[in-house]
mmCIF file of C-alpha atoms and ligand atoms in Angstrom:
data_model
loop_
_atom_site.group_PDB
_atom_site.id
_atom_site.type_symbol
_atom_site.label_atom_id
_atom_site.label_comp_id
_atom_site.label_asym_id
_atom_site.label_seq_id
_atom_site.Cartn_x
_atom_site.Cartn_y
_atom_site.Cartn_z
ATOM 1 C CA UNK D 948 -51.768 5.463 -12.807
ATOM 2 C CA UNK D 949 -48.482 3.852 -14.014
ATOM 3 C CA UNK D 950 -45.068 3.481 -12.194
ATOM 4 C CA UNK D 951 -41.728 4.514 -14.734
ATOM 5 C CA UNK D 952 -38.676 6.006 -13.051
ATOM 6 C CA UNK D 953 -40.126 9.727 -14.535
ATOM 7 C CA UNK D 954 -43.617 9.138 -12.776
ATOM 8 C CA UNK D 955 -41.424 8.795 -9.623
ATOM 9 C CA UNK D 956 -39.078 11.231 -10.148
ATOM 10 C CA UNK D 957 -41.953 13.784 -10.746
ATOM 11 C CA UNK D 958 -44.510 12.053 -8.916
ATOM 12 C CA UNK D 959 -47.089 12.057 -11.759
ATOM 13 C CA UNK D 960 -49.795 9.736 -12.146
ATOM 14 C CA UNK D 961 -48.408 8.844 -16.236
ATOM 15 C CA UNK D 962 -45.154 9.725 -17.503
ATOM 16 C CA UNK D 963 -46.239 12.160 -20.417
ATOM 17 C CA UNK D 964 -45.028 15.866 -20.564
ATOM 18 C CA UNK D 965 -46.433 18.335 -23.029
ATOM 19 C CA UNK D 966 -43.538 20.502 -23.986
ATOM 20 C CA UNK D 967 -42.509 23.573 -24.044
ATOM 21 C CA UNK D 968 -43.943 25.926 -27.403
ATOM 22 C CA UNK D 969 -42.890 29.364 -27.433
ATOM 23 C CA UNK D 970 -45.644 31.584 -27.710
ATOM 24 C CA UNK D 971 -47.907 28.911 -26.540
ATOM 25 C CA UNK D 972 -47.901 26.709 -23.601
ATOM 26 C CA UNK D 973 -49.279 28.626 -20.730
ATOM 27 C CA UNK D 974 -49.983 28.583 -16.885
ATOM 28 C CA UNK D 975 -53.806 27.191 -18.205
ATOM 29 C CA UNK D 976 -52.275 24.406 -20.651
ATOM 30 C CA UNK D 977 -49.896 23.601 -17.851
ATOM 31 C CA UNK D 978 -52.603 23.488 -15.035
ATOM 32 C CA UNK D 979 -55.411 21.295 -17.973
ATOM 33 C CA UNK D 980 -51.812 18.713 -17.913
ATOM 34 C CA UNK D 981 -51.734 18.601 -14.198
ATOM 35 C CA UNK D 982 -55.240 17.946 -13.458
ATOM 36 C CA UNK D 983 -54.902 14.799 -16.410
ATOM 37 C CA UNK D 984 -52.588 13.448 -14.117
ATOM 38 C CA UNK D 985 -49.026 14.514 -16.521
ATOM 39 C CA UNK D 986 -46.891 17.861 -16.168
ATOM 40 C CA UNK D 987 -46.874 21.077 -18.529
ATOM 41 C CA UNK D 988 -44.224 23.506 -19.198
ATOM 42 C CA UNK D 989 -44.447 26.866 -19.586
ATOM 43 C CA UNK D 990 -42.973 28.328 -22.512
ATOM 44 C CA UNK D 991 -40.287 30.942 -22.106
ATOM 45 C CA UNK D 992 -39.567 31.971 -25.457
ATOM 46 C CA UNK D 993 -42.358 34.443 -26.842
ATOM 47 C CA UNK D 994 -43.158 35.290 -23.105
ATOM 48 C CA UNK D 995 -41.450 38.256 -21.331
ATOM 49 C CA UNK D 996 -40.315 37.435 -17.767
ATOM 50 C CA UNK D 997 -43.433 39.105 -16.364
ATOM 51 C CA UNK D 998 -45.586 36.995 -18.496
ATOM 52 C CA UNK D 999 -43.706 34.044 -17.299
ATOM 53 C CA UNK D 1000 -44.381 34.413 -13.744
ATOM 54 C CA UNK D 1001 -48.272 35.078 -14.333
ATOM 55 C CA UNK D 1002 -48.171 32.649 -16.483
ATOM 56 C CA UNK D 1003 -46.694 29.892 -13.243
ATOM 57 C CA UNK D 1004 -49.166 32.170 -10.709
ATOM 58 C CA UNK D 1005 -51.883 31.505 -13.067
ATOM 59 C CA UNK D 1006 -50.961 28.053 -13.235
ATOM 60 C CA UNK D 1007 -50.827 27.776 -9.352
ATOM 61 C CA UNK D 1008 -54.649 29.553 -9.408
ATOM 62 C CA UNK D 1009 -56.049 27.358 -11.302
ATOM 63 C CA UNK D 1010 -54.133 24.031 -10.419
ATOM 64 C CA UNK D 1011 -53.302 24.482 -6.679
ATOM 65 C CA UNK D 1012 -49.559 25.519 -5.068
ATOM 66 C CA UNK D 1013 -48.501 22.135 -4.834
ATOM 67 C CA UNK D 1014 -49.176 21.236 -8.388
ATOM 68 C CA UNK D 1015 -46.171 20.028 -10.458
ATOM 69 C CA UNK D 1016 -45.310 21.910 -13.724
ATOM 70 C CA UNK D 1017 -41.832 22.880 -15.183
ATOM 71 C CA UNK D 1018 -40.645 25.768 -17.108
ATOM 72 C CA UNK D 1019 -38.353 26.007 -19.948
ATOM 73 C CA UNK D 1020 -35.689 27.504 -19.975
ATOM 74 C CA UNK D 1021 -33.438 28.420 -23.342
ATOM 75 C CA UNK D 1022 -30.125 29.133 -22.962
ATOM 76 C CA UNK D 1023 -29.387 31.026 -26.379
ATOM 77 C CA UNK D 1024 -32.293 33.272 -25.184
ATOM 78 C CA UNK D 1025 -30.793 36.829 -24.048
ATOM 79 C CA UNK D 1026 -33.662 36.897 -21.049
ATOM 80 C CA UNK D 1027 -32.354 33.108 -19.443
ATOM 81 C CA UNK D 1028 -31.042 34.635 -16.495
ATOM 82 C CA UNK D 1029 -34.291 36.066 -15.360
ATOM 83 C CA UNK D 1030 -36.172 33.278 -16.181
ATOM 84 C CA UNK D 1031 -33.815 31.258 -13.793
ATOM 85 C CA UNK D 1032 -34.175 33.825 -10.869
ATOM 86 C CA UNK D 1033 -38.179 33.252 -11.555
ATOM 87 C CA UNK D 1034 -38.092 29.959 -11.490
ATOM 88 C CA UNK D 1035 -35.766 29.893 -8.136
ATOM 89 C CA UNK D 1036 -37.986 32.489 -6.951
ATOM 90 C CA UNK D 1037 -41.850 30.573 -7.640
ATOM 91 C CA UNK D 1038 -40.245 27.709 -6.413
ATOM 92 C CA UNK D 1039 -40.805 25.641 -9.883
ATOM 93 C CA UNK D 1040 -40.647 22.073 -9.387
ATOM 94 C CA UNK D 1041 -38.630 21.393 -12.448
ATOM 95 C CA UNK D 1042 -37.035 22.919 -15.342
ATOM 96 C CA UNK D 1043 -36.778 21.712 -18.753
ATOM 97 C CA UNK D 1044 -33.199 23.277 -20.135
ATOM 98 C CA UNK D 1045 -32.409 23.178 -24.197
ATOM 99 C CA UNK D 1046 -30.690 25.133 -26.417
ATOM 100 C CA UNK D 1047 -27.066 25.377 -24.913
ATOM 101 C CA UNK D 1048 -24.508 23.751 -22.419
ATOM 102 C CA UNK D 1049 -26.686 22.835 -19.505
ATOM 103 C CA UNK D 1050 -24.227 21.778 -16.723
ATOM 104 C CA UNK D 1051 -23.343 24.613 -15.416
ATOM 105 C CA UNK D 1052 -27.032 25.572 -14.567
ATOM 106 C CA UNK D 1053 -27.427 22.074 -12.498
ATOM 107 C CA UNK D 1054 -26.234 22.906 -8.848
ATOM 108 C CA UNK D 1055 -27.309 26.405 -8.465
ATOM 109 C CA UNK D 1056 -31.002 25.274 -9.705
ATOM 110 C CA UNK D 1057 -30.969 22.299 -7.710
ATOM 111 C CA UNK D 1058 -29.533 24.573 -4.166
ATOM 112 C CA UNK D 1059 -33.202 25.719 -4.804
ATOM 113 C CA UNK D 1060 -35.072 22.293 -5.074
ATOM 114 C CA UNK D 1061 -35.304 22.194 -8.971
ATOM 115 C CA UNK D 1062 -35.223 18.955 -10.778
ATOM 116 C CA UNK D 1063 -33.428 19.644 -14.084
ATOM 117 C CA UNK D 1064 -34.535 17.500 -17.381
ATOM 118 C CA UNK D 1065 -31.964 18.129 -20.057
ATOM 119 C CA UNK D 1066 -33.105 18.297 -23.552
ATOM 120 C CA UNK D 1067 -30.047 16.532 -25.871
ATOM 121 C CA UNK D 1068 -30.061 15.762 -29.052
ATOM 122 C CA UNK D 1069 -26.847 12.966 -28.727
ATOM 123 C CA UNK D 1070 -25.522 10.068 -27.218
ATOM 124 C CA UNK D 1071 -22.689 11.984 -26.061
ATOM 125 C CA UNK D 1072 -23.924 15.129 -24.616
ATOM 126 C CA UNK D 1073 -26.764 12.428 -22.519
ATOM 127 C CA UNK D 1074 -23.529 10.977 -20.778
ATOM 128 C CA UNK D 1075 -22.187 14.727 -19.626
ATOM 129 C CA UNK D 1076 -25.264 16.019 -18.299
ATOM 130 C CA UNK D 1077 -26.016 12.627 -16.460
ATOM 131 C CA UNK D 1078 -22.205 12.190 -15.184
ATOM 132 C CA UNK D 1079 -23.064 16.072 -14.143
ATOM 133 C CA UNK D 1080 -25.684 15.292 -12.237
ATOM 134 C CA UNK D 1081 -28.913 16.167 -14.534
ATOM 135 C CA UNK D 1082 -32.405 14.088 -13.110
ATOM 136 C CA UNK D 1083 -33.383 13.353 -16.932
ATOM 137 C CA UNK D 1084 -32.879 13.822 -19.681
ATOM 138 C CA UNK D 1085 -35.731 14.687 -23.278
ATOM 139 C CA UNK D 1086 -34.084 13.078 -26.187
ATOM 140 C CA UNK D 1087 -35.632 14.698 -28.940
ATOM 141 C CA UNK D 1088 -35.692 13.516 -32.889
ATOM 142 C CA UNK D 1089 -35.742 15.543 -35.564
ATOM 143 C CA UNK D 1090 -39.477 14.635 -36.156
ATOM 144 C CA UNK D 1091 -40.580 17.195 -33.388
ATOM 145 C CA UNK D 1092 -42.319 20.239 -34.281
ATOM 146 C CA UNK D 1093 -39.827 23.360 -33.549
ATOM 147 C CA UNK D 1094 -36.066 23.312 -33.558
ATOM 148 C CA UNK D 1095 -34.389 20.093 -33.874
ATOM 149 C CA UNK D 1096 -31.440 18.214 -33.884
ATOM 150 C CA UNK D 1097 -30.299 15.905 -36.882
ATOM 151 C CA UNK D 1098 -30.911 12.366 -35.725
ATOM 152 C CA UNK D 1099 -34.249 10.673 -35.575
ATOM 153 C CA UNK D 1100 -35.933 9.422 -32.040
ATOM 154 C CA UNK D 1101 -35.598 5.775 -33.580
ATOM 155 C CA UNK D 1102 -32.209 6.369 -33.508
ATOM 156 C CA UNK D 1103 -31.542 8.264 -30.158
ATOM 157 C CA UNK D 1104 -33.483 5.691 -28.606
ATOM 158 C CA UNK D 1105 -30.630 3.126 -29.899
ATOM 159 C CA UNK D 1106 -27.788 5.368 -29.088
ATOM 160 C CA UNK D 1107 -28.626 6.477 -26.272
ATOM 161 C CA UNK D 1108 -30.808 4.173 -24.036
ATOM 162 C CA UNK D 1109 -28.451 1.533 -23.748
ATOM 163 C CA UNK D 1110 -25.649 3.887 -21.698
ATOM 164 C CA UNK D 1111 -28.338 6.196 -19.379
ATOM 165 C CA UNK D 1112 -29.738 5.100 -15.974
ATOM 166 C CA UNK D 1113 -31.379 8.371 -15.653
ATOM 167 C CA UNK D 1114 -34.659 8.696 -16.374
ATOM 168 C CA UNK D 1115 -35.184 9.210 -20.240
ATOM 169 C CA UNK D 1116 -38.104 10.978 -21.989
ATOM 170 C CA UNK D 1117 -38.764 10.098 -25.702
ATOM 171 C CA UNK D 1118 -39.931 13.304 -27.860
ATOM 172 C CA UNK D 1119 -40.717 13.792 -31.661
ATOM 173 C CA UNK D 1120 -43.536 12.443 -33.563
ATOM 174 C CA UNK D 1121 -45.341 10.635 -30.714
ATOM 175 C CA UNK D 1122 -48.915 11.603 -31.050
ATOM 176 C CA UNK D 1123 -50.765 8.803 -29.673
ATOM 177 C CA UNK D 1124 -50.714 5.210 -26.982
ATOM 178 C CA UNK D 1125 -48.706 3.157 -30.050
ATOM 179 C CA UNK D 1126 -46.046 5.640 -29.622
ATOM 180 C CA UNK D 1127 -46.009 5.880 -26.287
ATOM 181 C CA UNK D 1128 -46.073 2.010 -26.051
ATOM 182 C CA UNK D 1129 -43.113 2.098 -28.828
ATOM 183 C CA UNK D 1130 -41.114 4.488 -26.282
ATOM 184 C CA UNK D 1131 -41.340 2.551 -23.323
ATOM 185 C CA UNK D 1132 -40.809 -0.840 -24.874
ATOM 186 C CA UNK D 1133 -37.488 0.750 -26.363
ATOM 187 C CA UNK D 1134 -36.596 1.709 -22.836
ATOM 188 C CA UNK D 1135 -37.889 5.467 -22.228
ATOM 189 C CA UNK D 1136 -39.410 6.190 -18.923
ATOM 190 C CA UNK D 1137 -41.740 8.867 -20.100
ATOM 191 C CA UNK D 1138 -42.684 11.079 -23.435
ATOM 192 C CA UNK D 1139 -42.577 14.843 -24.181
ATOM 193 C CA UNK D 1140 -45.473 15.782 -26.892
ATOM 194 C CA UNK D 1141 -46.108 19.154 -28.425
ATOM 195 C CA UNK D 1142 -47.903 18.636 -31.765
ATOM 196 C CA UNK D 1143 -50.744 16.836 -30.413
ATOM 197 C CA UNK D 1144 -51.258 19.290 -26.824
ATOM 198 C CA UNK D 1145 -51.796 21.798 -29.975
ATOM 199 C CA UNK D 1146 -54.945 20.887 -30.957
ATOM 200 C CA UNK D 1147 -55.856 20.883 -27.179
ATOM 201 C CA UNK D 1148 -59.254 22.853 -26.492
ATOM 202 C CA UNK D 1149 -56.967 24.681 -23.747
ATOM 203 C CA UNK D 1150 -53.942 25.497 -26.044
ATOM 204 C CA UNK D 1151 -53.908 29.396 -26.916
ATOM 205 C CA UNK D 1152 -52.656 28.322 -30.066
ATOM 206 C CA UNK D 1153 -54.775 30.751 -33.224
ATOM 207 C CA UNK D 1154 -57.567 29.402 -34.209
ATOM 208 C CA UNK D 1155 -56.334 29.497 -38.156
ATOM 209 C CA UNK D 1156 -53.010 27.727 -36.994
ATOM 210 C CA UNK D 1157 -54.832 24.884 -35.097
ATOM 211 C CA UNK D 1158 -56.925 24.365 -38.701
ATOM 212 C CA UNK D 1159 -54.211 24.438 -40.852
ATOM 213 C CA UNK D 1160 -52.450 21.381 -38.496
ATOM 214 C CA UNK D 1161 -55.955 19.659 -38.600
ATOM 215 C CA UNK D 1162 -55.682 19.708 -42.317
ATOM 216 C CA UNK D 1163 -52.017 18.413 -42.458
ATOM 217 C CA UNK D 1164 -50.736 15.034 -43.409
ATOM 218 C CA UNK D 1165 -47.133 13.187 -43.265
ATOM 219 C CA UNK D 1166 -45.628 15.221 -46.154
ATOM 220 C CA UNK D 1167 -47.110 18.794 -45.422
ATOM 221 C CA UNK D 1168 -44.346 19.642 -42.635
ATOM 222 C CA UNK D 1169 -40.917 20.686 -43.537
ATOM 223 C CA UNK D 1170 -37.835 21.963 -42.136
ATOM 224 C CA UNK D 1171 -35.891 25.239 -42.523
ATOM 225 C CA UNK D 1172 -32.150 25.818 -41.927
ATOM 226 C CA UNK D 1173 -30.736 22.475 -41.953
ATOM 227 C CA UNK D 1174 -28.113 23.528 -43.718
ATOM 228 C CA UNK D 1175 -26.907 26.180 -41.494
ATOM 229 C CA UNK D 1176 -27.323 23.527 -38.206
ATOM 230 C CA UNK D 1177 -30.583 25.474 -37.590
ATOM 231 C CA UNK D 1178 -33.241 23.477 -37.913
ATOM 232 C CA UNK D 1179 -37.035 24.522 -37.409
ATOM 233 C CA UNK D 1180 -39.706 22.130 -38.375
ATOM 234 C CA UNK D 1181 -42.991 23.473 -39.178
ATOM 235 C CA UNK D 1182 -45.664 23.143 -42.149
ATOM 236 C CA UNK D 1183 -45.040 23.833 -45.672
ATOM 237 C CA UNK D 1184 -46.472 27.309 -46.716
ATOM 238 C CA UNK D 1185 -45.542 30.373 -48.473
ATOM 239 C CA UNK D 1186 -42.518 31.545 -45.847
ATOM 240 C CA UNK D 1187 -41.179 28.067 -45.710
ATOM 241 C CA UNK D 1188 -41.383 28.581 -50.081
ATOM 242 C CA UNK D 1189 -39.228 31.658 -49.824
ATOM 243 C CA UNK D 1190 -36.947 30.563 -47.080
ATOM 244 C CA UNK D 1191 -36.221 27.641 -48.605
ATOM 245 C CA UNK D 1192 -35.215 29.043 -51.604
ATOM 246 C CA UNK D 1193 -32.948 31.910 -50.229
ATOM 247 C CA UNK D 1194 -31.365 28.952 -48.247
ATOM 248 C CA UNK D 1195 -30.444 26.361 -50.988
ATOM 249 C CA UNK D 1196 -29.676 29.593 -53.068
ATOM 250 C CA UNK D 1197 -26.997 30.030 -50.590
ATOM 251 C CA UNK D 1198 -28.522 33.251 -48.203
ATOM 252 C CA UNK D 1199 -25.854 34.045 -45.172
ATOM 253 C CA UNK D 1200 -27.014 32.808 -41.737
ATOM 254 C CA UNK D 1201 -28.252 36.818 -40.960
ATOM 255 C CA UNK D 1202 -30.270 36.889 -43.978
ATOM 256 C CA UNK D 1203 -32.245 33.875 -43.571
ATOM 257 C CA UNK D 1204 -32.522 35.186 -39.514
ATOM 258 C CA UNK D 1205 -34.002 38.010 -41.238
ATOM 259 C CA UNK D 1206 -36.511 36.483 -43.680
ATOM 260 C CA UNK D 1207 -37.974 34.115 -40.401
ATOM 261 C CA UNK D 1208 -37.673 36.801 -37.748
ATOM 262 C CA UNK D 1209 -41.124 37.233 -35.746
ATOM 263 C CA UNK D 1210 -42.629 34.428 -37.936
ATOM 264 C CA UNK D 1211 -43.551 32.082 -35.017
ATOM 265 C CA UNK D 1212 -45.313 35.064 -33.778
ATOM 266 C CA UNK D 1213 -46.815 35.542 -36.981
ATOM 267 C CA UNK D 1214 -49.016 32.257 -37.091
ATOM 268 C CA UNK D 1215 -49.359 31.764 -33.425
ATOM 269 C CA UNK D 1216 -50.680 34.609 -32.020
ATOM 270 C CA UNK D 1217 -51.974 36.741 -35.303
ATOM 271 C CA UNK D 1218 -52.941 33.559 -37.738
ATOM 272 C CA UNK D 1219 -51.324 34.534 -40.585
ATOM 273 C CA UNK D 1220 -50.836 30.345 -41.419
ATOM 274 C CA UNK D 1221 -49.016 31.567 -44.863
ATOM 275 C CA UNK D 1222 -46.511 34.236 -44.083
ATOM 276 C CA UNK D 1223 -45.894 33.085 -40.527
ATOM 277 C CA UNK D 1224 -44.278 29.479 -39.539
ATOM 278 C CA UNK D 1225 -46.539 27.130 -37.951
ATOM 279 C CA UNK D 1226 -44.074 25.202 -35.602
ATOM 280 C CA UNK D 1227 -45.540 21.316 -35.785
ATOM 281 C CA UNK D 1228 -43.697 17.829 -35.691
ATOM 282 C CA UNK D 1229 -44.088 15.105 -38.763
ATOM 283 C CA UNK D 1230 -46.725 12.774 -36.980
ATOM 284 C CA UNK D 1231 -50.034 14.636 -38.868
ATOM 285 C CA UNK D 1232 -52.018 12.635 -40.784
ATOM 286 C CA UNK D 1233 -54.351 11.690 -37.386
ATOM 287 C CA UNK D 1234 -54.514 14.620 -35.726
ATOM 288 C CA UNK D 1235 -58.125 15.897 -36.738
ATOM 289 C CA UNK D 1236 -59.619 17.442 -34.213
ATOM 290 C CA UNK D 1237 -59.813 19.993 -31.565
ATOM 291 C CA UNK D 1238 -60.400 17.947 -27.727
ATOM 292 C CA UNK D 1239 -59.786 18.915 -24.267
ATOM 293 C CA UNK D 1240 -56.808 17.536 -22.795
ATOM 294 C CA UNK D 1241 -58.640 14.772 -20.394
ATOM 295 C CA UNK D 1242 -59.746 13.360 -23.230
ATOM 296 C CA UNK D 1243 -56.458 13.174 -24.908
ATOM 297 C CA UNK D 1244 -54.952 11.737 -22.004
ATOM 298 C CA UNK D 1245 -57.598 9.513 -21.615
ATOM 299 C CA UNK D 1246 -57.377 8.780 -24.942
ATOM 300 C CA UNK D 1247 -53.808 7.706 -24.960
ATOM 301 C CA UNK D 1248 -53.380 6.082 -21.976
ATOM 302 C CA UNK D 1249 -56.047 3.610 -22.653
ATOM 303 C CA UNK D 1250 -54.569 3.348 -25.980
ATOM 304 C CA UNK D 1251 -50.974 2.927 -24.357
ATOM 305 C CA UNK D 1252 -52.539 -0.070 -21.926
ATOM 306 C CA UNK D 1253 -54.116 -1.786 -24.473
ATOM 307 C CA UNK D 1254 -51.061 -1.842 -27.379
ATOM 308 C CA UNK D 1255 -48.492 -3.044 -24.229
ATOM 309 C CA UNK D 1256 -51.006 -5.965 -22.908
ATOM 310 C CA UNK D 1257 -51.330 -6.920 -27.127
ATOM 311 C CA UNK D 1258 -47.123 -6.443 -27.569
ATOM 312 C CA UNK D 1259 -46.562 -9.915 -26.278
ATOM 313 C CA UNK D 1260 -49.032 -11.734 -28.757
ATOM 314 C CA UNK D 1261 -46.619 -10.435 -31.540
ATOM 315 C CA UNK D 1262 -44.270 -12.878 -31.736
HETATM 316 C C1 FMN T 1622 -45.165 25.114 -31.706
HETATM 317 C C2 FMN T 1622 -43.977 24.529 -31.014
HETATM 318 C C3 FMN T 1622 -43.140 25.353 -30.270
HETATM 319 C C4 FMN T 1622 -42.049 24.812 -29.562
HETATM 320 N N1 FMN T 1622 -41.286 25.625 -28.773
HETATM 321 C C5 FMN T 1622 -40.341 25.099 -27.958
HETATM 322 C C6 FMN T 1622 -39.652 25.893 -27.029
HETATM 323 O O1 FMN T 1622 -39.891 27.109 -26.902
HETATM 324 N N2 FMN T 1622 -38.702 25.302 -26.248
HETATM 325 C C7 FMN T 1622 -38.419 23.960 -26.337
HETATM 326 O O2 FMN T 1622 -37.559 23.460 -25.599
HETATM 327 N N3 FMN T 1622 -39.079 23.160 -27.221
HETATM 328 C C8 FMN T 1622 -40.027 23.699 -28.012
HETATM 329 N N4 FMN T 1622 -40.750 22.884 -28.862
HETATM 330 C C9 FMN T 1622 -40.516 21.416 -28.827
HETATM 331 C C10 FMN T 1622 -41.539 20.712 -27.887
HETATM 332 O O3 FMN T 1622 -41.334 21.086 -26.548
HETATM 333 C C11 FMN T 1622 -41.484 19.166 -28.005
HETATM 334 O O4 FMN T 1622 -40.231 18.663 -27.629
HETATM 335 C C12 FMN T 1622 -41.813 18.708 -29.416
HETATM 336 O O5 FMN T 1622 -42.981 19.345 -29.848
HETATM 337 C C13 FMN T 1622 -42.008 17.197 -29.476
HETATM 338 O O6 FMN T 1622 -42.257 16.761 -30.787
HETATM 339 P P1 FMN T 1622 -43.748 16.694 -31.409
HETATM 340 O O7 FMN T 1622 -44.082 18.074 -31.793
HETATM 341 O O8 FMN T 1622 -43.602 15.789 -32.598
HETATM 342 O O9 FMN T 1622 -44.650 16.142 -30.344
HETATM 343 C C14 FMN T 1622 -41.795 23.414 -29.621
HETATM 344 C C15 FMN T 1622 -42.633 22.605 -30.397
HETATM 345 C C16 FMN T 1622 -43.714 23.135 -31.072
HETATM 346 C C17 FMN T 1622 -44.613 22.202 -31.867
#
């Protein structure tokens, strides 16, 4: 059990999330998270509204009603207004919010008890949504599996750190305890992982999917839409091929919406690890096998304990 402003503010036994994944991260990932001492999300994108509240009632079965968890809620997604009311509704303890001006969704989720962690991806937009009131914020770099922003964690760690008194959780390309270590020596009071909860014996992730990461290194992910400030990291395969192409060919925004349209779906859910995009984050080349997540956690923890009591030998 550790003590960091996020294992207070959430009252968590260690400061590690395992993030939202559309498609993905259900009410049993969540509930595998809670009893490892940490906090899940449930996914809302891929998940109708229904699915999202059996997905937190399944998570309450299985975990207990006074378990913490969060849900995610994206605001470009046409369904975010119903996920709110759901949220309000199951009495959620927190909510992660991404994809969209989050201020405005601060008081009326916290008039219903909901801590709100922000997901930002700059220094600037971590000063509005803490001056507005946010609990904490997720930087996320452009290593993380699944959308990103354009500036690594290395770097939002240095931008932003210095300026927050919030509590701040690192995410992209932490897989194991030497990147948790790295976080928390930089400043962070907590991580958000996805990649790594993938290969979790609990994730619903397909089977063929959770292979294809196991045989990935460093170089194998990639990311689409940069260019068009839409950027979706995932591995290298036949749709990335053909996106790519129409995209540096010079494709309009629509078209290249077209060519990826149900692709998360694709590889997720039906397996199809060439024609579908498997979402995953550029920290690979470790990530071999499949383990339930109190061994991860374990696993990391120890790992995190033993690289902090080592840091001060370094110099
Ligand atoms: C398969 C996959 C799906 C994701 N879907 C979402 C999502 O629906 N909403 C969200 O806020 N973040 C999403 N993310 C980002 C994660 O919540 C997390 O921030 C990210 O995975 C951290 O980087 P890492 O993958 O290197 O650990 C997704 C990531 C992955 C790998």
């Amino acid at each position: 059990m550790w003590k960091t402003k996020f294992t207070q503010l959430l009252n968590i036994d260690y400061p590690i999330i395992q993030g939202a994944m559309a498609y993905i991260s259900d009410g049993k990932l969540a509930a595998a998270m809670s009893h490892a001492g940490c906090a899940g999300v449930i996914a809302s994108g891929g998940f109708s509204p229904d699915e999202v509240r059996n997905e937190i009632r399944r998570f309450k079965d299985i975990a207990g009603p006074n378990k913490v968890f969060g849900v995610n809620l994206m605001l470009q997604n046409r369904n975010k207004d119903d996920i709110a009311q759901i949220a309000c509704d199951e009495k959620v303890p927190f909510v992660t919010i991404g994809a969209g001006n989050p201020v405005p969704w601060l008081e009326p989720l916290h008039a219903h008890g909901i801590k709100c962690v922000t997901v930002v991806p700059n220094a600037k937009l971590a000063r509005r949504v803490q001056d507005a009131g946010a609990d904490a914020l997720v930087i996320e770099g452009m290593e993380a599996g699944g959308h990103d922003g354009k500036i690594t964690l290395m770097a939002l760690m240095e931008n932003v750190l210095p300026d927050i008194e919030i509590p701040v959780v690192a995410a992209g390309g932490i897989v194991d305890g030497r990147g948790i270590a790295a976080a928390l020596v930089m400043g962070a009071s907590g991580v958000q992982m996805g990649t790594r909860f993938l290969l979790a014996e609990e994730c619903r992730l397909h089977p063929n999917a959770k292979q294809a990461i196991i045989q990935a290194a460093d170089t194998d992910s990639t990311v689409t839409g940069f260019s068009k400030n839409n950027s979706v990291r995932g591995l290298k395969n036949t749709f990335t091929e053909k996106y790519l192409q129409a995209e540096y060919q010079g494709a309009s925004r629509e078209d290249l919406e077209t060519l990826s349209r149900g692709t998360n779906k694709i590889a997720a859910v039906d397996g199809d690890v060439e024609n579908g995009f498997v979402l995953a984050g550029m920290s690979l080349t470790h990530l071999r096998q499949i383990e339930p997540v109190s061994d991860i956690i374990a696993q990391i923890t120890k790992e995190t304990e033993e690289v902090l009591q080592k840091a001060t030998s370094k110099i």
